[in-house]
Amino acid sequence: MPSPTDRIEKQVQLNASLDRVWNALTDSKQFGEWFRVNLEGPFVPGEFCRGQITHPGYEHVTMEVLVGEIKPQAYFSFYWRPYAIDPQVDYSAEERTLVEFTLEPKDGGVLLQVAESGFDKIPAGRRDEAYRMNSGGWAAQLNNNIKAYVEK
């Protein structure tokens, strides 16, 4: 049975069309604009997509995701290594967490939910920090970044 800190769940109500939110999530260039990463290619199920983080202080970090499922205008997922920011550490042997975005038309806009699970598989020495940083990170990404991006 997973621990209470195995999964992060966040949500935000967006005053934007389903098309606008969907494209902001699944078009890698748009995703990069609000997520602050310069991704090198498109999101394709079963393939890796990577790029440099552009958020100040994290420019040394390369983000790499393995794209999971894409169900048009409803669901998008990828796998990544959470809070893998230390350039002196080789994270390649670590398990990835699953990030899931679910979209639901609601109240004239879109309810966007994100869930990240699998923190119990992260090495104990960095599990708590990865969970804490990503929990706060998803709150900021949803409530500030994507909200501002799709509602402009």
mmCIF file of C-alpha atoms in Angstrom:
data_model
loop_
_atom_site.group_PDB
_atom_site.id
_atom_site.type_symbol
_atom_site.label_atom_id
_atom_site.label_comp_id
_atom_site.label_asym_id
_atom_site.label_seq_id
_atom_site.Cartn_x
_atom_site.Cartn_y
_atom_site.Cartn_z
ATOM 1 C CA MET A 1 0.000 0.000 0.000
ATOM 2 C CA PRO A 2 1.464 3.394 -0.968
ATOM 3 C CA SER A 3 2.372 5.864 1.750
ATOM 4 C CA PRO A 4 0.504 9.192 2.144
ATOM 5 C CA THR A 5 3.485 10.922 0.515
ATOM 6 C CA ASP A 6 3.550 8.706 -2.584
ATOM 7 C CA ARG A 7 1.162 10.956 -4.524
ATOM 8 C CA ILE A 8 0.687 14.688 -5.071
ATOM 9 C CA GLU A 9 -2.697 15.964 -6.279
ATOM 10 C CA LYS A 10 -3.417 19.562 -7.290
ATOM 11 C CA GLN A 11 -6.136 21.258 -9.317
ATOM 12 C CA VAL A 12 -7.058 24.646 -10.701
ATOM 13 C CA GLN A 13 -10.137 26.076 -12.401
ATOM 14 C CA LEU A 14 -9.087 27.851 -15.600
ATOM 15 C CA ASN A 15 -11.153 30.484 -17.389
ATOM 16 C CA ALA A 16 -10.157 29.325 -20.847
ATOM 17 C CA SER A 17 -11.452 27.028 -23.551
ATOM 18 C CA LEU A 18 -10.729 23.314 -23.547
ATOM 19 C CA ASP A 19 -8.767 23.754 -26.792
ATOM 20 C CA ARG A 20 -6.602 26.479 -25.253
ATOM 21 C CA VAL A 21 -5.772 24.441 -22.143
ATOM 22 C CA TRP A 22 -5.219 21.239 -24.126
ATOM 23 C CA ASN A 23 -2.779 22.936 -26.487
ATOM 24 C CA ALA A 24 -0.939 24.585 -23.586
ATOM 25 C CA LEU A 25 -0.373 21.112 -22.128
ATOM 26 C CA THR A 26 0.348 18.981 -25.171
ATOM 27 C CA ASP A 27 2.087 21.326 -27.605
ATOM 28 C CA SER A 28 5.653 21.102 -26.309
ATOM 29 C CA LYS A 29 6.485 24.668 -27.345
ATOM 30 C CA GLN A 30 3.475 26.069 -25.453
ATOM 31 C CA PHE A 31 4.179 23.753 -22.516
ATOM 32 C CA GLY A 32 7.710 25.103 -22.425
ATOM 33 C CA GLU A 33 6.518 28.701 -22.320
ATOM 34 C CA TRP A 34 4.506 28.348 -19.122
ATOM 35 C CA PHE A 35 6.586 25.554 -17.547
ATOM 36 C CA ARG A 36 9.804 27.447 -18.300
ATOM 37 C CA VAL A 37 11.686 24.816 -20.258
ATOM 38 C CA ASN A 38 13.066 24.913 -23.800
ATOM 39 C CA LEU A 39 11.941 21.509 -25.086
ATOM 40 C CA GLU A 40 13.665 20.212 -28.223
ATOM 41 C CA GLY A 41 10.825 18.305 -29.863
ATOM 42 C CA PRO A 42 7.161 17.336 -29.758
ATOM 43 C CA PHE A 43 5.393 15.172 -27.205
ATOM 44 C CA VAL A 44 5.006 11.725 -28.804
ATOM 45 C CA PRO A 45 3.688 8.746 -26.802
ATOM 46 C CA GLY A 46 6.462 6.299 -25.979
ATOM 47 C CA GLU A 47 9.237 8.758 -26.838
ATOM 48 C CA PHE A 48 11.522 10.963 -24.782
ATOM 49 C CA CYS A 49 11.337 14.739 -24.939
ATOM 50 C CA ARG A 50 14.035 16.849 -23.289
ATOM 51 C CA GLY A 51 15.225 20.397 -22.922
ATOM 52 C CA GLN A 52 16.884 22.968 -20.706
ATOM 53 C CA ILE A 53 14.991 24.558 -17.827
ATOM 54 C CA THR A 54 14.793 28.343 -18.272
ATOM 55 C CA HIS A 55 13.576 29.244 -14.757
ATOM 56 C CA PRO A 56 16.205 31.435 -13.032
ATOM 57 C CA GLY A 57 18.499 29.366 -10.855
ATOM 58 C CA TYR A 58 17.694 26.107 -12.628
ATOM 59 C CA GLU A 59 19.216 26.783 -16.060
ATOM 60 C CA HIS A 60 21.761 23.976 -15.444
ATOM 61 C CA VAL A 61 18.956 21.374 -15.316
ATOM 62 C CA THR A 62 17.944 19.289 -18.312
ATOM 63 C CA MET A 63 14.336 18.129 -18.081
ATOM 64 C CA GLU A 64 13.656 14.741 -19.637
ATOM 65 C CA VAL A 65 10.215 13.183 -19.858
ATOM 66 C CA LEU A 66 9.040 9.898 -21.298
ATOM 67 C CA VAL A 67 5.653 10.663 -22.805
ATOM 68 C CA GLY A 68 2.917 8.286 -21.683
ATOM 69 C CA GLU A 69 -0.665 8.499 -22.926
ATOM 70 C CA ILE A 70 -2.378 11.263 -24.842
ATOM 71 C CA LYS A 71 -6.194 11.102 -24.924
ATOM 72 C CA PRO A 72 -7.290 14.194 -26.868
ATOM 73 C CA GLN A 73 -8.684 16.988 -24.727
ATOM 74 C CA ALA A 74 -8.998 14.724 -21.690
ATOM 75 C CA TYR A 75 -5.729 13.205 -20.459
ATOM 76 C CA PHE A 76 -1.972 13.608 -20.898
ATOM 77 C CA SER A 77 0.770 11.812 -18.984
ATOM 78 C CA PHE A 78 4.511 11.539 -18.783
ATOM 79 C CA TYR A 79 7.185 9.985 -16.603
ATOM 80 C CA TRP A 80 10.168 11.876 -15.192
ATOM 81 C CA ARG A 81 12.668 11.910 -12.370
ATOM 82 C CA PRO A 82 11.383 14.430 -9.825
ATOM 83 C CA TYR A 83 13.561 17.259 -8.572
ATOM 84 C CA ALA A 84 16.660 15.846 -10.298
ATOM 85 C CA ILE A 85 18.584 19.118 -10.132
ATOM 86 C CA ASP A 86 22.082 18.312 -8.796
ATOM 87 C CA PRO A 87 24.550 18.219 -11.721
ATOM 88 C CA GLN A 88 26.900 16.044 -9.617
ATOM 89 C CA VAL A 89 24.329 13.232 -9.264
ATOM 90 C CA ASP A 90 23.585 10.536 -11.844
ATOM 91 C CA TYR A 91 19.830 9.965 -11.581
ATOM 92 C CA SER A 92 19.648 7.499 -14.496
ATOM 93 C CA ALA A 93 19.197 4.410 -12.299
ATOM 94 C CA GLU A 94 16.258 5.921 -10.402
ATOM 95 C CA GLU A 95 12.637 5.071 -11.045
ATOM 96 C CA ARG A 96 10.501 7.773 -12.638
ATOM 97 C CA THR A 97 7.304 9.194 -11.196
ATOM 98 C CA LEU A 98 4.119 9.348 -13.270
ATOM 99 C CA VAL A 99 2.664 12.807 -13.949
ATOM 100 C CA GLU A 100 -0.981 12.842 -15.097
ATOM 101 C CA PHE A 101 -3.007 15.802 -16.323
ATOM 102 C CA THR A 102 -6.789 15.432 -16.492
ATOM 103 C CA LEU A 103 -9.028 18.054 -18.090
ATOM 104 C CA GLU A 104 -12.740 18.451 -17.372
ATOM 105 C CA PRO A 105 -14.985 21.146 -18.862
ATOM 106 C CA LYS A 106 -16.579 22.921 -15.895
ATOM 107 C CA ASP A 107 -18.330 26.233 -15.188
ATOM 108 C CA GLY A 108 -17.571 27.676 -18.619
ATOM 109 C CA GLY A 109 -13.873 26.842 -18.332
ATOM 110 C CA VAL A 110 -11.693 23.859 -17.559
ATOM 111 C CA LEU A 111 -10.898 22.086 -14.319
ATOM 112 C CA LEU A 112 -7.271 20.983 -14.684
ATOM 113 C CA GLN A 113 -6.058 18.313 -12.306
ATOM 114 C CA VAL A 114 -2.484 17.091 -11.969
ATOM 115 C CA ALA A 115 -1.364 14.029 -10.062
ATOM 116 C CA GLU A 116 2.216 12.870 -9.621
ATOM 117 C CA SER A 117 2.688 9.409 -8.136
ATOM 118 C CA GLY A 118 5.513 7.017 -7.392
ATOM 119 C CA PHE A 119 7.493 8.940 -4.787
ATOM 120 C CA ASP A 120 7.789 5.785 -2.656
ATOM 121 C CA LYS A 121 10.171 4.451 -5.355
ATOM 122 C CA ILE A 122 12.523 7.447 -5.074
ATOM 123 C CA PRO A 123 15.709 6.770 -3.042
ATOM 124 C CA ALA A 124 15.090 7.483 0.641
ATOM 125 C CA GLY A 125 17.863 10.059 0.817
ATOM 126 C CA ARG A 126 16.042 12.454 -1.480
ATOM 127 C CA ARG A 127 12.425 11.284 -1.398
ATOM 128 C CA ASP A 128 11.102 13.822 1.138
ATOM 129 C CA GLU A 129 12.759 16.790 -0.572
ATOM 130 C CA ALA A 130 11.564 15.683 -4.027
ATOM 131 C CA TYR A 131 8.004 15.316 -2.723
ATOM 132 C CA ARG A 132 8.059 18.682 -0.925
ATOM 133 C CA MET A 133 9.610 20.587 -3.826
ATOM 134 C CA ASN A 134 7.277 19.065 -6.411
ATOM 135 C CA SER A 135 4.217 19.613 -4.237
ATOM 136 C CA GLY A 136 5.038 23.314 -4.061
ATOM 137 C CA GLY A 137 6.161 23.326 -7.669
ATOM 138 C CA TRP A 138 2.869 21.959 -8.982
ATOM 139 C CA ALA A 139 0.928 24.497 -6.924
ATOM 140 C CA ALA A 140 2.939 27.305 -8.540
ATOM 141 C CA GLN A 141 2.802 25.821 -12.030
ATOM 142 C CA LEU A 142 -0.997 25.524 -11.898
ATOM 143 C CA ASN A 143 -2.038 28.564 -9.864
ATOM 144 C CA ASN A 144 0.447 30.970 -11.421
ATOM 145 C CA ASN A 145 2.072 29.798 -14.634
ATOM 146 C CA ILE A 146 -0.477 27.872 -16.687
ATOM 147 C CA LYS A 147 -3.343 29.979 -15.316
ATOM 148 C CA ALA A 148 -1.672 33.195 -16.490
ATOM 149 C CA TYR A 149 -0.696 31.583 -19.799
ATOM 150 C CA VAL A 150 -4.140 30.287 -20.823
ATOM 151 C CA GLU A 151 -6.155 33.198 -19.416
ATOM 152 C CA LYS A 152 -4.192 35.957 -21.183
#
